[in-house]
Amino acid sequence: MSESIFSVRKRIFHTTGEAIQDFSMICEGDKIMVGLSGGKDSWVLLLTLEELRIKAPVSFTICGVKVDYPHSAKENESIRSFCQSKQIEFHLLTTEI
C-alpha cells in the first residue's frame, strides 16, 4: 500500500526538524542559502526549511540561489517568481560556464 502524500510530508518535516535540533544545524540569526536547480530535491529542501523557519524557536532567514547558464531564462524566471510568491529572497548567480 502506498504512503499518502501527507504522511510523507509529515515524515520529511519531522526527520528534518529532528536532525536540525540534534546536530544544532541552525542558530539564531543564521542565513541559509538553498541552491535551486529546478529539481524536486531542491524544492523539497526549500519548502521544508521555509515551513520549519515559520515554526522554529530561533529566528533565521532563507534565500534561494540559482546558477544562470545558457538557455535557462525561462527556468530562472519560474524559480524567481515562485520565490517571490513565498517571500523568499532570490539570487541569480551569473558565471562564465
Backbone as a ProteinNet text record, in pm:
[ID]
protein_1_A
[PRIMARY]
MSESIFSVRKRIFHTTGEAIQDFSMICEGDKIMVGLSGGKDSWVLLLTLEELRIKAPVSFTICGVKVDYPHSAKENESIRSFCQSKQIEFHLLTTEI
[TERTIARY]
84.5	0	89.8	60.4	144.6	114.5	218.7	208.3	143	56.1	-9.6	89.5	60.1	144.5	156.6	50.3	51.2	143.4	146.4	235	381.6	406.3	542.9	588.6	503.3	534.4	562.8	477.8	495.2	627.5	661.2	786.7	907.2	900.4	1010.3	1029.8	921.1	931.1	983.4	932.5	974.2	1122.8	1164.6	1303.8	1399.3	1362.1	1446.8	1457.2	1344	1344.4	1426.1	1413.4	1489.4	1639.6	1680.8	1823	1877.7	1799.9	1842.7	1864.6	1774.5	1785	1898.8	1906.5	2008	2150.4	2171.4	2306.2	2328.8	2236.3	2247.8	2284.8	2209.6	2242	2202.4	2105.9	2059.8	2060	2121.9	2130.3	2059.7	2033.9	1971.3	2046.8	1973	2031.6	2095.7	2096.9	2157.9	2084.3	2158.7	2100.7	2140.1	2040	2063.7	2038.8	2139.5	2129.5	2093.5	1989.9	1948.1	1972.8	2056.3	2081.9	1962.2	1906.4	1786.5	1820.4	1800.2	1828.2	1702.1	1588.7	1462.6	1417	1504.2	1469.3	1387.7	1326.1	1237.9	1310.5	1434.5	1506.2	1533.5	1570.8	1597.2	1467	1356.3	1226.9	1180.1	1195.4	1154.3	1236.8	1366.2	1451.1	1409	1389.5	1349.5	1217.6	1117.5	985.6	985.4	1063.1	1074	1138.1	1248.9	1315.4	1227.7	1153.3	1066.4	956	895.8	790.3	849.5	966.1	1031	1071.6	1114.5	1153.4	1037.3	918.9	800	770.4	796.6	763.7	881.6	1000.2	1122.1	1129.7	1193.4	1211.7	1323.6	1401	1505.7	1470.6	1520.4	1494.4	1608.3	1574.2	1673.2	1605.8	1686.1	1631.8	1680.8	1610.2	1643.1	1652.5	1746.5	1748.9	1773.4	1713	1733.1	1834.2	1921.1	2022.3	2018.1	2019.8	2018.9	2136.4	2211.7	2321	2261.9	2289.7	2243	2333.9	2276.5	2353.5	2278.4	2343.9	2278.1	2145.3	2048	1916	1834.6	1860	1783.6	1695.8	1675.1	1599.7	1458.5	1390.1	1252.8	1251	1342	1352.1	1390	1483.3	1524.9	1405.9	1326.4	1211.5	1106	1086.4	990.6	1031.9	1158.6	1209.6	1202	1240.2	1232.4	1088	993.8	852.4	802.1	840.9	798	852.2	980.8	1041.6	971.8	944	874.2	736	666.8	532	536	648.4	665	742.9	775.6	853.4	989.7	1051.5	1185.3	1283.2	1386.5	1489.7	1547.5	1574.7	1626.7	1743.4	1846.5	1962.1	1991.8	2020.7	2062.6	2212.3	2289.1	2434.5	2478.1	2529.7	2576.7	2725	2762.2	2902.2	2941.6	3066.1	3120.1	3136.6	3036.9	3049.3	2985.9
-117.4	0	124.8	220	338.8	436.9	504.9	604.3	730.9	793.6	915.1	1030.8	1128.2	1247.5	1319.4	1316	1383.6	1314.6	1182.3	1113.1	1126.4	1131.2	1154.2	1293.2	1391.7	1530.7	1540.1	1478.3	1480.7	1416	1305.3	1236.4	1322.1	1389.6	1476.9	1590.4	1657.9	1767.8	1720.3	1608.6	1556.8	1519.1	1444.4	1399.3	1517	1613.5	1731.2	1813.3	1839.5	1914.8	1847.1	1715.5	1637.7	1647.7	1636	1645.6	1785.1	1888.2	2025.8	2043.9	1990.7	2003.6	1918	1792.6	1700.2	1748.1	1809	1848.5	1999.5	2072.5	2219	2282.1	2248.8	2291.6	2435.9	2490.2	2626.6	2702.2	2819.6	2903.7	3037.1	3107	3239.5	3328.5	3388.4	3483.2	3423.3	3291.8	3229.4	3268.1	3272.1	3290	3166.6	3093	2966.6	2983.2	2946.1	2953.8	2815	2809.8	2683.7	2694.5	2606.8	2602.9	2543.8	2617.7	2574.4	2535.7	2409.6	2361.3	2350.2	2351	2325.4	2181.9	2098.8	1959.7	1946.1	1831.6	1806.9	1815.9	1767.8	1766.8	1907.6	2000.6	2136.3	2207.1	2178.3	2236.2	2185.2	2054.6	1996.6	2057.6	2072.2	2132.6	2275.9	2354.9	2494.6	2505.1	2430.6	2439	2383.1	2279	2222.7	2323.5	2382.6	2481.9	2604.2	2645.2	2762.3	2733.7	2618.7	2586.4	2571	2508.7	2495.7	2632.3	2723.8	2858.4	2928.8	2913.6	2977.8	2927.3	2799.6	2737.1	2729	2763.7	2742.6	2834.2	2784.6	2867	2970.8	2960.9	3059.2	3130.2	3252.5	3331	3309.7	3269.7	3256.9	3291	3317	3350.2	3249.5	3248	3157.3	3238.9	3203	3261.5	3149.8	3164.7	3070.3	3126.3	3038.9	3080.2	2984.2	3041.6	2962.5	3007.1	2911.5	2943.9	2960.4	3075.6	3103.8	3032.1	2971.7	2910.5	2932.2	2914.9	2943.9	2869.3	2937.8	2882.1	2845	2911	2879.6	2996.4	3094.5	3215	3182.3	3092.2	3057.4	2989.2	2896.9	2828.3	2927.6	3018.1	3118.9	3204	3247.3	3333.2	3257.3	3132.2	3048.7	3034	3009.1	2994.5	3127.3	3236.3	3369.7	3401.5	3375.7	3403.4	3321.9	3196	3112.2	3166.2	3199	3252.9	3382.1	3469.9	3594	3566.2	3467.4	3435.5	3385.5	3325.8	3276	3374.4	3491.1	3594.6	3541.3	3463	3409.6	3486.8	3539.6	3612.9	3522.3	3578.8	3500.7	3572.6	3495.8	3549.8	3461.4	3526	3455.4	3479.4	3373.7	3383.1	3364	3470.1	3464	3429.7	3328.8	3284.6	3269.1	3238.7	3217.6	3069.4	2988.5	2844.7	2809.3
0	0	0	-86	-94.4	19	58.8	166	110.4	187.2	139.2	136.4	53	41.6	175.3	254.2	383.8	483.1	481.2	574.1	531.3	400.5	351.5	393.4	372.9	410.4	560	639.4	784.5	824.4	760.9	791.5	753.5	638.5	595.5	695.9	735.3	831.2	965.9	1012.7	1143.1	1141.9	1040.7	1031.9	1015.8	931.8	911.4	1039.5	1103.8	1229.2	1336.8	1344.3	1443.1	1417.1	1291.6	1256.2	1287.1	1255.2	1283.6	1433.5	1513	1658.3	1713.9	1673	1725	1697.9	1583.4	1543.1	1546.7	1609.8	1622	1487.8	1385.3	1249.3	1219.8	1293.1	1268.8	1400.5	1398.7	1518.3	1492.8	1599.5	1593.9	1495.3	1401.6	1307.9	1184.3	1171.1	1053.8	926.2	816.6	683.7	604.1	558.8	490.9	342	264.1	119.7	66.5	-15.3	-76.4	-226.2	-278.2	-421.3	-493.1	-587	-658	-801.6	-832.3	-966.9	-1050.2	-983.4	-1051.4	-1030.1	-970.3	-942.3	-814.7	-798.2	-683.9	-550.6	-545.5	-418.1	-364.6	-451.6	-403.7	-364.9	-436.1	-399.2	-263.6	-241	-112.2	0.2	-19.7	83.3	111.6	7.2	25	100.8	59.3	122.3	264.3	287.2	422	516.1	474.7	559.6	582.2	480	495.8	597.7	591.9	688.9	829.3	839.4	969.7	1024.5	935.6	977	1046.2	991.7	1047	1187.9	1212.2	1340.8	1437.5	1392.9	1472	1594.1	1700	1819.5	1803.5	1694.8	1666.2	1536.1	1521.6	1401.9	1301.6	1178.7	1072	940	839.2	707.6	604.5	492.9	383.5	255.8	170.9	37.8	-63.3	-178.9	-287.3	-385.3	-436.7	-533.4	-651.8	-769.8	-893.8	-978.6	-1031.8	-1122.9	-1262.4	-1323.1	-1458.3	-1557.9	-1656.9	-1763.2	-1894.2	-2007.8	-2135.9	-2150.9	-2205.3	-2236.2	-2111.9	-1999.1	-1877.3	-1832.9	-1919.8	-1881.8	-1834.2	-1902.2	-1863.9	-1725.8	-1704.7	-1575	-1464.7	-1493.8	-1396.1	-1352.3	-1448.3	-1416.7	-1338.6	-1370.7	-1298.4	-1151.7	-1128	-991.5	-917.4	-985	-924.2	-882.9	-972.5	-943.5	-824.6	-819.7	-708.1	-576.2	-573.8	-450.9	-409.2	-504.6	-473.3	-415.6	-468.4	-418.9	-274.8	-234.3	-97.2	-9.4	-66.5	1.9	49.6	-37.7	-12.4	-99.2	-38.6	-112	-220.5	-337.7	-450.1	-515.2	-551.9	-622	-742.3	-855.6	-975.6	-992.4	-990.3	-996.6	-1142.9	-1201.4	-1339.6	-1340	-1417	-1424.3	-1570.6	-1591.3	-1725.8	-1755.3	-1723.5	-1752	-1883.8
[MASK]
+++++++++++++++++++++++++++++++++++++++++++++++++++++++++++++++++++++++++++++++++++++++++++++++++

